[in-house]
Short mmCIF file of C-alpha atoms and ligand atoms in Angstrom, two decimals:
data_model
loop_
_atom_site.label_atom_id
_atom_site.label_comp_id
_atom_site.label_asym_id
_atom_site.label_seq_id
_atom_site.Cartn_x
_atom_site.Cartn_y
_atom_site.Cartn_z
CA MET A 605 -56.19 -57.09 -30.30
CA LEU A 606 -54.20 -54.68 -28.12
CA THR A 607 -53.10 -55.57 -24.61
CA VAL A 608 -54.17 -53.39 -21.69
CA GLU A 609 -50.70 -51.87 -21.55
CA GLU A 610 -50.63 -51.11 -25.29
CA ALA A 611 -54.10 -49.57 -25.18
CA LEU A 612 -53.30 -47.41 -22.16
CA ASP A 613 -50.08 -46.32 -23.82
CA ALA A 614 -51.90 -45.32 -27.01
CA ILE A 615 -54.57 -43.47 -25.06
CA LEU A 616 -52.12 -41.55 -22.90
CA LYS A 617 -50.06 -40.58 -25.97
CA ALA A 618 -53.18 -39.00 -27.46
CA VAL A 619 -54.13 -37.08 -24.31
CA LYS A 620 -52.93 -33.51 -23.90
CA THR A 621 -52.85 -31.41 -20.76
CA LEU A 622 -55.68 -28.85 -20.71
CA PRO A 623 -55.14 -25.08 -20.73
CA CYS A 624 -54.58 -23.11 -17.52
CA VAL A 625 -56.94 -20.78 -15.72
CA ARG A 626 -56.75 -18.64 -12.60
CA VAL A 627 -59.03 -20.00 -9.90
CA PRO A 628 -60.03 -18.71 -6.48
CA LEU A 629 -57.79 -20.35 -3.91
CA LEU A 630 -60.38 -22.62 -2.30
CA GLU A 631 -61.34 -24.00 -5.71
CA ALA A 632 -57.71 -24.93 -6.41
CA ARG A 633 -57.79 -27.97 -4.16
CA GLY A 634 -56.93 -31.08 -6.16
CA LEU A 635 -55.82 -29.09 -9.22
CA VAL A 636 -52.29 -28.96 -10.58
CA LEU A 637 -50.43 -25.68 -10.15
CA ALA A 638 -49.35 -24.20 -13.49
CA GLU A 639 -46.91 -21.55 -12.24
CA ASP A 640 -43.92 -21.39 -9.93
CA ILE A 641 -44.72 -19.51 -6.73
CA PHE A 642 -42.03 -17.31 -5.19
CA ALA A 643 -42.24 -15.99 -1.65
CA ASP A 644 -43.21 -12.32 -1.70
CA ILE A 645 -42.32 -11.92 1.98
CA ASP A 646 -40.18 -13.63 4.60
CA SER A 647 -41.95 -16.19 6.72
CA PRO A 648 -42.25 -15.46 9.53
CA PRO A 649 -42.20 -11.82 8.48
CA PHE A 650 -40.75 -10.63 11.84
CA ASP A 651 -38.96 -12.12 14.86
CA ASN A 652 -41.70 -13.38 17.16
CA SER A 653 -42.29 -15.45 20.23
CA ALA A 654 -42.96 -19.18 19.99
CA VAL A 655 -44.49 -19.27 23.47
CA ASP A 656 -46.64 -17.31 25.86
CA GLY A 657 -44.09 -15.86 28.25
CA PHE A 658 -41.60 -13.09 28.87
CA ALA A 659 -39.05 -11.46 26.61
CA VAL A 660 -35.77 -11.04 28.48
CA LEU A 661 -32.07 -10.46 28.10
CA ALA A 662 -30.68 -13.96 28.54
CA SER A 663 -27.73 -12.52 30.43
CA ASP A 664 -30.15 -11.28 33.12
CA THR A 665 -31.32 -14.80 33.90
CA THR A 666 -27.98 -16.49 34.54
CA GLY A 667 -28.23 -18.78 37.57
CA ALA A 668 -31.98 -18.30 38.00
CA SER A 669 -33.75 -21.15 39.81
CA ALA A 670 -36.87 -21.77 41.87
CA ARG A 671 -34.78 -21.36 45.02
CA SER A 672 -33.07 -18.16 43.92
CA PRO A 673 -35.15 -16.54 41.23
CA VAL A 674 -34.10 -13.49 39.28
CA VAL A 675 -36.74 -10.77 39.65
CA LEU A 676 -37.41 -8.51 36.65
CA ARG A 677 -39.49 -5.40 36.15
CA GLU A 678 -42.38 -5.94 33.73
CA LEU A 679 -42.63 -3.21 31.06
CA GLU A 680 -45.65 -3.92 28.88
CA THR A 681 -47.78 -6.67 27.37
CA VAL A 682 -47.43 -7.50 23.67
CA SER A 683 -50.24 -9.65 22.25
CA ALA A 684 -50.35 -11.21 18.76
CA GLY A 685 -51.14 -8.39 16.36
CA ASP A 686 -49.58 -5.71 18.61
CA VAL A 687 -46.36 -3.82 17.97
CA PRO A 688 -44.00 -3.42 20.98
CA THR A 689 -43.50 0.20 22.06
CA VAL A 690 -40.50 -0.07 24.39
CA ALA A 691 -37.18 -1.89 24.24
CA VAL A 692 -36.30 -4.43 26.90
CA THR A 693 -33.26 -3.33 28.86
CA GLU A 694 -31.22 -4.82 31.69
CA GLY A 695 -33.39 -5.81 34.67
CA ALA A 696 -36.61 -5.58 32.68
CA CYS A 697 -38.88 -7.88 30.68
CA ALA A 698 -42.01 -7.69 28.54
CA ARG A 699 -44.97 -10.05 28.63
CA VAL A 700 -45.22 -11.45 25.06
CA MET A 701 -47.85 -13.83 23.66
CA THR A 702 -47.26 -16.52 21.05
CA GLY A 703 -46.90 -14.99 17.59
CA ALA A 704 -46.39 -11.44 18.90
CA PRO A 705 -43.29 -9.53 17.73
CA MET A 706 -40.17 -9.66 19.90
CA PRO A 707 -39.45 -6.33 21.59
CA ALA A 708 -36.15 -4.69 20.67
CA GLY A 709 -33.33 -5.52 23.06
CA ALA A 710 -34.68 -8.88 24.22
CA ASP A 711 -32.78 -11.94 22.99
CA ALA A 712 -34.75 -14.81 24.60
CA MET A 713 -38.20 -15.85 25.76
CA VAL A 714 -38.89 -17.48 29.11
CA MET A 715 -42.00 -19.64 29.16
CA ARG A 716 -44.73 -18.46 31.46
CA GLU A 717 -44.54 -21.85 33.23
CA ASP A 718 -40.95 -21.02 34.27
CA THR A 719 -41.94 -17.77 36.01
CA ARG A 720 -43.94 -16.63 39.03
CA GLU A 721 -45.56 -13.29 39.62
CA THR A 722 -44.50 -11.65 42.86
CA ASP A 723 -45.17 -8.28 44.46
CA GLY A 724 -41.65 -7.18 43.64
CA GLY A 725 -41.89 -8.09 39.94
CA LEU A 726 -41.65 -11.16 37.75
CA ALA A 727 -39.62 -14.02 39.21
CA ILE A 728 -37.68 -16.04 36.61
CA LEU A 729 -37.21 -19.64 37.79
CA GLU A 730 -35.02 -21.01 34.96
CA PRO A 731 -32.06 -19.52 33.13
CA ALA A 732 -32.60 -18.68 29.45
CA ARG A 733 -30.09 -18.97 26.61
CA PRO A 734 -30.00 -16.43 23.78
CA GLY A 735 -32.49 -17.44 21.08
CA ASP A 736 -34.72 -19.53 23.35
CA HIS A 737 -38.29 -19.78 22.01
CA ILE A 738 -37.80 -17.11 19.36
CA ARG A 739 -38.93 -17.69 15.76
CA TYR A 740 -36.66 -15.57 13.62
CA ARG A 741 -37.76 -13.64 10.58
CA GLY A 742 -37.34 -15.73 7.40
CA GLU A 743 -36.44 -18.97 9.21
CA GLY A 744 -39.28 -20.76 7.36
CA VAL A 745 -39.09 -19.07 3.97
CA ARG A 746 -36.88 -16.28 2.63
CA ALA A 747 -38.53 -13.71 0.37
CA GLY A 748 -37.71 -14.44 -3.27
CA THR A 749 -37.23 -18.20 -2.92
CA ARG A 750 -39.44 -20.64 -4.81
CA VAL A 751 -41.96 -22.21 -2.44
CA LEU A 752 -44.01 -24.23 -4.96
CA SER A 753 -43.20 -25.48 -8.46
CA ALA A 754 -45.45 -25.66 -11.48
CA GLY A 755 -46.74 -29.22 -11.73
CA THR A 756 -47.41 -29.61 -8.01
CA ARG A 757 -50.78 -31.01 -7.08
CA ILE A 758 -52.54 -28.67 -4.69
CA GLY A 759 -53.51 -30.20 -1.37
CA ALA A 760 -54.16 -28.64 2.01
CA ALA A 761 -50.52 -27.73 2.72
CA GLU A 762 -50.09 -26.19 -0.75
CA ILE A 763 -53.30 -24.17 -0.33
CA GLY A 764 -51.92 -22.89 2.96
CA MET A 765 -48.58 -21.94 1.35
CA LEU A 766 -50.39 -20.13 -1.49
CA ALA A 767 -52.42 -18.21 1.07
CA MET A 768 -49.27 -17.41 3.08
CA MET A 769 -47.64 -15.96 -0.03
CA GLY A 770 -50.68 -13.96 -1.08
CA SER A 771 -51.44 -16.08 -4.15
CA ALA A 772 -55.21 -15.81 -3.84
CA VAL A 773 -55.96 -16.70 -7.47
CA PRO A 774 -53.32 -19.23 -8.53
CA LEU A 775 -52.84 -20.34 -12.12
CA CYS A 776 -53.92 -23.99 -12.41
CA VAL A 777 -54.58 -26.57 -15.07
CA ARG A 778 -58.29 -26.51 -15.80
CA ARG A 779 -60.50 -29.30 -14.49
CA PRO A 780 -61.64 -31.59 -17.36
CA ARG A 781 -65.31 -31.28 -18.34
CA VAL A 782 -66.76 -34.69 -19.04
CA ALA A 783 -69.96 -35.68 -20.81
CA VAL A 784 -71.54 -38.98 -19.74
CA LEU A 785 -73.75 -40.70 -22.26
CA SER A 786 -75.68 -43.92 -21.70
CA THR A 787 -76.91 -45.76 -24.74
CA GLY A 788 -79.66 -48.35 -24.85
CA ASP A 789 -83.34 -48.65 -25.76
CA GLU A 790 -83.80 -50.84 -22.70
CA LEU A 791 -82.85 -48.15 -20.20
CA VAL A 792 -85.14 -46.18 -17.92
CA ASP A 793 -84.04 -43.67 -15.32
CA ALA A 794 -83.39 -44.67 -11.72
CA GLY A 795 -86.60 -43.03 -10.53
CA LEU A 796 -88.81 -45.21 -12.71
CA THR A 797 -90.08 -48.79 -12.55
CA PRO A 798 -88.77 -50.76 -15.52
CA GLY A 799 -91.41 -52.18 -17.85
CA PRO A 800 -91.07 -55.52 -19.69
CA GLY A 801 -87.63 -55.82 -21.26
CA GLN A 802 -86.37 -52.69 -19.53
CA ILE A 803 -83.70 -52.12 -16.87
CA ARG A 804 -82.72 -49.08 -14.86
CA ASP A 805 -79.80 -47.02 -16.15
CA SER A 806 -77.15 -47.46 -13.47
CA ASN A 807 -74.10 -46.61 -15.59
CA SER A 808 -74.98 -42.92 -15.93
CA TYR A 809 -74.89 -42.61 -12.19
CA THR A 810 -71.81 -44.78 -11.70
CA LEU A 811 -69.89 -42.87 -14.36
CA ALA A 812 -70.92 -39.47 -13.03
CA ALA A 813 -69.66 -40.58 -9.61
CA LEU A 814 -66.38 -41.90 -11.04
CA VAL A 815 -65.85 -38.66 -12.98
CA ALA A 816 -66.33 -36.65 -9.80
CA GLU A 817 -64.02 -38.97 -7.85
CA ALA A 818 -61.37 -38.45 -10.52
CA GLY A 819 -61.56 -34.70 -9.88
CA ALA A 820 -63.28 -33.78 -13.14
CA ASP A 821 -66.45 -31.75 -13.72
CA ILE A 822 -69.61 -33.08 -15.33
CA HIS A 823 -70.43 -31.43 -18.65
CA SER A 824 -73.73 -33.31 -19.01
CA VAL A 825 -75.33 -36.67 -18.30
CA GLN A 826 -77.61 -37.92 -21.04
CA HIS A 827 -79.33 -41.00 -22.32
CA VAL A 828 -79.48 -41.75 -26.03
CA ARG A 829 -81.58 -44.31 -27.88
CA ASP A 830 -80.03 -47.05 -30.00
CA ASP A 831 -80.38 -44.97 -33.14
CA MET A 832 -77.63 -43.84 -35.52
CA ALA A 833 -78.91 -40.30 -36.05
CA ALA A 834 -79.65 -39.70 -32.37
CA THR A 835 -76.24 -41.06 -31.32
CA GLU A 836 -74.42 -38.95 -33.88
CA SER A 837 -76.22 -35.74 -33.01
CA THR A 838 -75.73 -36.26 -29.28
CA LEU A 839 -72.01 -36.90 -29.78
CA ARG A 840 -71.82 -33.78 -31.97
CA ALA A 841 -73.45 -31.67 -29.29
CA CYS A 842 -71.20 -33.05 -26.53
CA ALA A 843 -68.15 -32.20 -28.65
CA GLY A 844 -69.45 -28.67 -29.14
CA LEU A 845 -69.83 -29.08 -32.91
CA ASP A 846 -73.27 -27.47 -32.64
CA GLY A 847 -71.69 -24.33 -31.16
CA SER A 848 -72.39 -25.22 -27.54
CA LEU A 849 -69.75 -25.54 -24.82
CA PRO A 850 -67.75 -28.68 -25.70
CA ALA A 851 -66.85 -31.43 -23.26
CA ASP A 852 -63.13 -32.25 -23.04
CA ALA A 853 -64.05 -35.93 -22.96
CA ILE A 854 -67.14 -37.96 -23.71
CA ILE A 855 -67.68 -41.26 -21.94
CA THR A 856 -70.35 -43.50 -23.42
CA SER A 857 -71.59 -46.77 -22.01
CA GLY A 858 -72.99 -49.59 -24.10
CA GLY A 859 -73.57 -49.82 -27.84
CA VAL A 860 -69.89 -50.34 -28.61
CA SER A 861 -69.88 -54.08 -29.27
CA VAL A 862 -70.99 -56.08 -32.29
CA GLY A 863 -74.76 -55.96 -31.75
CA ASP A 864 -77.17 -55.05 -34.57
CA ARG A 865 -78.08 -51.88 -32.74
CA ASP A 866 -74.64 -50.84 -31.50
CA PHE A 867 -74.26 -47.42 -33.14
CA VAL A 868 -71.58 -45.78 -31.02
CA LYS A 869 -68.60 -46.65 -33.22
CA PRO A 870 -70.15 -45.70 -36.59
CA ALA A 871 -71.53 -42.49 -35.05
CA LEU A 872 -68.08 -41.60 -33.74
CA GLU A 873 -66.43 -42.42 -37.07
CA SER A 874 -68.84 -40.14 -38.90
CA ILE A 875 -67.64 -37.10 -36.92
CA GLY A 876 -64.20 -38.12 -35.64
CA SER A 877 -61.76 -41.00 -35.52
CA LEU A 878 -61.84 -44.35 -33.80
CA ASP A 879 -58.24 -44.84 -32.62
CA LEU A 880 -58.64 -48.21 -30.97
CA TRP A 881 -61.31 -50.80 -30.32
CA ARG A 882 -61.19 -54.02 -28.36
CA VAL A 883 -58.59 -54.83 -25.73
CA LYS A 884 -57.44 -58.29 -24.67
CA MET A 885 -58.98 -58.04 -21.21
CA LYS A 886 -61.77 -59.39 -19.06
CA PRO A 887 -64.09 -57.71 -18.31
CA GLY A 888 -64.16 -54.82 -20.78
CA LYS A 889 -63.06 -56.28 -24.11
CA PRO A 890 -65.16 -54.04 -26.41
CA VAL A 891 -63.72 -50.78 -25.03
CA ALA A 892 -63.10 -48.09 -27.65
CA PHE A 893 -61.13 -44.84 -27.75
CA GLY A 894 -61.18 -42.05 -30.28
CA ARG A 895 -61.19 -38.33 -30.88
CA ILE A 896 -63.55 -35.74 -32.25
CA PRO A 897 -61.70 -32.78 -33.77
CA ARG A 898 -63.27 -29.37 -33.42
CA GLN A 899 -61.51 -27.71 -36.36
CA TYR A 900 -64.85 -26.54 -37.76
CA SER A 901 -65.85 -25.11 -34.39
CA PHE A 902 -64.55 -21.69 -33.36
CA ARG A 903 -63.12 -23.23 -30.18
CA GLY A 904 -60.63 -25.57 -31.89
CA GLY A 905 -59.00 -28.50 -30.09
CA GLU A 906 -60.54 -31.92 -29.80
CA THR A 907 -62.84 -33.89 -27.57
CA LEU A 908 -61.62 -37.28 -26.44
CA PHE A 909 -63.98 -40.20 -26.75
CA PHE A 910 -64.13 -43.24 -24.47
CA GLY A 911 -66.61 -45.91 -25.52
CA LEU A 912 -67.05 -48.16 -22.51
CA PRO A 913 -68.90 -51.47 -22.63
CA GLY A 914 -72.41 -51.41 -21.18
CA ASN A 915 -72.10 -54.18 -18.62
CA PRO A 916 -71.86 -52.27 -15.35
CA VAL A 917 -68.70 -54.00 -14.13
CA SER A 918 -66.97 -53.60 -17.50
CA THR A 919 -67.89 -49.92 -17.40
CA MET A 920 -66.26 -49.47 -14.02
CA VAL A 921 -63.15 -51.52 -14.71
CA THR A 922 -62.43 -49.84 -18.05
CA PHE A 923 -62.97 -46.43 -16.42
CA GLU A 924 -60.48 -47.32 -13.69
CA LEU A 925 -57.87 -48.63 -16.12
CA PHE A 926 -58.17 -46.20 -19.05
CA VAL A 927 -60.36 -43.18 -18.34
CA ARG A 928 -59.10 -42.17 -14.91
CA PRO A 929 -55.42 -41.98 -16.02
CA ALA A 930 -56.48 -39.99 -19.10
CA LEU A 931 -58.53 -37.51 -17.05
CA TRP A 932 -55.60 -37.16 -14.67
CA LYS A 933 -53.25 -36.43 -17.57
CA MET A 934 -55.67 -33.81 -18.91
CA ALA A 935 -55.62 -32.24 -15.45
CA GLY A 936 -51.81 -32.03 -15.60
CA ARG A 937 -51.13 -34.81 -13.13
CA ARG A 938 -47.94 -36.84 -13.48
CA ASP A 939 -48.38 -40.12 -11.63
CA LEU A 940 -51.13 -41.54 -13.79
CA ILE A 941 -50.88 -45.27 -13.35
CA LYS A 942 -51.63 -46.77 -9.99
CA PRO A 943 -48.87 -49.07 -8.81
CA ARG A 944 -49.64 -52.78 -8.56
CA ILE A 945 -49.28 -54.01 -5.01
CA PRO A 946 -48.44 -57.60 -4.05
CA VAL A 947 -51.39 -59.41 -2.45
CA LYS A 948 -51.90 -62.86 -0.99
CA LEU A 949 -55.09 -64.57 -2.15
CA THR A 950 -57.32 -65.84 0.66
CA SER A 951 -59.16 -68.11 -1.76
CA GLY A 952 -58.42 -69.68 -5.13
CA VAL A 953 -59.16 -67.83 -8.38
CA GLU A 954 -59.94 -69.65 -11.62
CA HIS A 955 -58.46 -68.17 -14.77
CA ARG A 956 -58.45 -69.58 -18.26
CA PRO A 957 -55.36 -68.32 -20.16
CA GLY A 958 -56.22 -65.92 -22.99
CA ARG A 959 -57.12 -62.48 -21.72
CA GLN A 960 -55.72 -60.39 -18.88
CA GLU A 961 -58.36 -60.53 -16.15
CA PHE A 962 -59.27 -58.10 -13.39
CA VAL A 963 -60.95 -59.80 -10.46
CA ARG A 964 -62.83 -57.59 -8.03
CA ALA A 965 -61.62 -58.11 -4.49
CA THR A 966 -61.52 -56.75 -1.00
CA ALA A 967 -57.94 -56.14 0.03
CA VAL A 968 -57.08 -55.84 3.70
CA LEU A 969 -53.69 -54.87 5.09
CA ASP A 970 -52.86 -57.18 7.96
CA ALA A 971 -49.43 -57.26 9.63
CA GLY A 972 -47.87 -55.58 6.60
CA ILE A 973 -49.34 -57.99 4.03
CA TRP A 974 -52.31 -57.27 1.78
CA HIS A 975 -54.79 -60.14 1.74
CA ALA A 976 -57.20 -60.14 -1.20
CA THR A 977 -60.58 -61.89 -1.18
CA PRO A 978 -62.61 -61.98 -4.41
CA THR A 979 -66.07 -60.46 -3.95
CA GLY A 980 -68.09 -63.39 -5.25
CA ALA A 981 -69.52 -64.06 -8.71
CA GLN A 982 -67.49 -62.16 -11.30
CA GLY A 983 -69.90 -61.83 -14.23
CA SER A 984 -69.41 -58.49 -15.97
CA GLY A 985 -73.08 -57.65 -15.38
CA ILE A 986 -72.93 -58.35 -11.65
CA LEU A 987 -72.51 -54.90 -10.16
CA GLY A 988 -72.66 -56.41 -6.67
CA SER A 989 -69.12 -57.68 -7.25
CA MET A 990 -67.99 -54.04 -7.09
CA ILE A 991 -69.73 -53.39 -3.79
CA GLY A 992 -67.12 -53.49 -1.05
CA ALA A 993 -64.38 -54.08 -3.60
CA ASN A 994 -61.36 -51.85 -3.19
CA ALA A 995 -58.97 -53.76 -5.44
CA LEU A 996 -58.67 -55.43 -8.81
CA ILE A 997 -56.53 -58.56 -8.82
CA ASP A 998 -54.56 -58.27 -12.06
CA ILE A 999 -54.13 -61.73 -13.61
CA SER A 1000 -51.95 -61.87 -16.72
CA ALA A 1001 -53.22 -63.39 -19.94
CA GLU A 1002 -50.88 -66.41 -19.75
CA CYS A 1003 -51.61 -67.25 -16.12
CA GLY A 1004 -53.64 -70.33 -15.14
CA ASP A 1005 -55.73 -70.96 -12.04
CA LEU A 1006 -54.39 -69.42 -8.83
CA ALA A 1007 -54.54 -71.39 -5.59
CA ALA A 1008 -55.49 -69.94 -2.23
CA GLY A 1009 -52.39 -68.54 -0.55
CA SER A 1010 -50.65 -67.66 -3.80
CA GLU A 1011 -49.20 -64.24 -4.53
CA ALA A 1012 -50.77 -61.94 -7.08
CA ALA A 1013 -50.68 -58.28 -8.10
CA ALA A 1014 -53.56 -55.90 -7.48
CA VAL A 1015 -54.57 -52.33 -8.20
CA ILE A 1016 -56.14 -50.45 -5.32
CA MET A 1017 -59.16 -48.61 -6.73
CA GLY A 1018 -60.85 -45.33 -5.97
CA ILE A 1019 -61.13 -43.78 -2.56
CA HIS A 1020 -61.77 -46.16 0.28
CA GLU A 1021 -61.80 -45.18 3.91
CA PRO A 1022 -59.48 -47.37 5.99
CA ASN A 1023 -62.30 -47.73 8.52
CA ALA A 1024 -64.62 -49.15 5.90
CA ILE A 1025 -61.95 -51.68 4.98
CA ASN A 1026 -61.49 -52.62 8.62
CA ALA A 1027 -65.22 -53.03 9.03
CA ILE A 1028 -65.25 -55.48 6.15
CA LYS A 1029 -62.33 -57.32 7.72
CA GLY A 1030 -63.95 -57.38 11.16
CA ASP A 1031 -67.05 -59.46 10.57
CA GLY A 1032 -66.77 -60.50 6.96
CA SER A 1033 -69.67 -58.28 5.94
CA GLU A 1034 -70.32 -54.60 5.36
P1 AMP B 930 -74.38 -53.24 -24.76
O1 AMP B 930 -72.90 -53.08 -24.75
O2 AMP B 930 -75.09 -51.99 -25.14
O3 AMP B 930 -74.80 -54.42 -25.53
O4 AMP B 930 -74.75 -53.50 -23.26
C1 AMP B 930 -74.24 -54.63 -22.58
C2 AMP B 930 -75.09 -54.92 -21.37
O5 AMP B 930 -75.03 -53.85 -20.46
C3 AMP B 930 -76.55 -55.12 -21.67
O6 AMP B 930 -77.02 -56.16 -20.86
C4 AMP B 930 -77.17 -53.81 -21.28
O7 AMP B 930 -78.51 -53.90 -20.94
C5 AMP B 930 -76.31 -53.38 -20.12
N1 AMP B 930 -76.29 -51.94 -20.02
C6 AMP B 930 -76.03 -51.08 -21.02
N2 AMP B 930 -76.10 -49.81 -20.61
C7 AMP B 930 -76.42 -49.87 -19.29
C8 AMP B 930 -76.65 -48.88 -18.31
N3 AMP B 930 -76.55 -47.57 -18.60
N4 AMP B 930 -76.98 -49.27 -17.07
C9 AMP B 930 -77.06 -50.58 -16.77
N5 AMP B 930 -76.85 -51.55 -17.66
C10 AMP B 930 -76.54 -51.22 -18.92
MG1 MG B 931 -76.91 -51.54 -25.81
#
């Protein structure tokens, strides 16, 4: 059986970055830029004022003070968006607003707060030095220089820089399209009341949410019966082998273990390859990974396959450890594996040596140290152990029981608001 590290390594080796597309700027948030961006203009594009005030010749203001102000003649007002019409000459000044172009001749700005309006003209109360409060053309960016590199993940600042440089439709790595498939004859949808022997399908919803959190798009969310033909045809359709739009990845839940009616693996093997199955971990041992080639489809390429175990906690943990990094790699991201952080356990954790275990916990940063508290019963079917959990304590296969106060490593999961974490810390409940 592979270790978690070996499995992740094998999966990431098989994952390729998706093709690039041009996207409208606002849709580029979270995507990876696929082209270098060079400044098409200087930024700022012209010398302009950094303050609301008065453009002057610094030499005119020598010795100015509140007691003996220098009085200047005011020529015109230049607001942001205006173009100055007269040059500032000795004994004169122009009223200039923040972001408005500097008038010719002036070499400094005096802040409005350092002036007073008088009947005889504008009184300057402080001396100015050449260059005061002027933002010079190109001081931020020079035209022709590279402002963003291919491979950069686009956040708010990058979106702003793209806008500044007129890149309204940047070339980005495409968002992965992911099909979510729940298997199980026992499943009914969330809106229904389960009959005898039935349970509600929670994994479809959990997985769709995790896919969205990972920055990928949903191709489809479907339920399939525990039936070989139905499983095979649904996988075929998700991979686009029926001529429809293929998913880049299919994530199934359930049906991947050794049960009599677990058809996911044979169905996959009939149309693609099963690259790995079973990982030495707890929860999540029966996880599978494979590929469905599309050589017979006009689109070419391949659809990746992730067969996650059906127990809701196993589904989430295997998504976090294997699927999220793979989706990130498809999206062109580089830092795929979340770093382990050192945590101090607030209570003891039992662990029988054998498999690497991931214990759901609430981690709280207190005085520079992360304190991790397991979230109760850890059965792989107990979804409640994921509620309020923001970390997985990573216990190695060889490790024995861990006492309260001992050090361990943990992965911080998903997106958690610091406030939510503090709320948990505050009163011990949600
Ligand atoms: P399986 O791997 O199909 O044997 O499923 C393992 C366990 O997970 C069983 O108890 C299933 O009922 C449960 N399970 C499977 N799929 C889902 C799902 N979509 N939502 C909630 N529980 C599920
Ligand atoms: Mg099943």
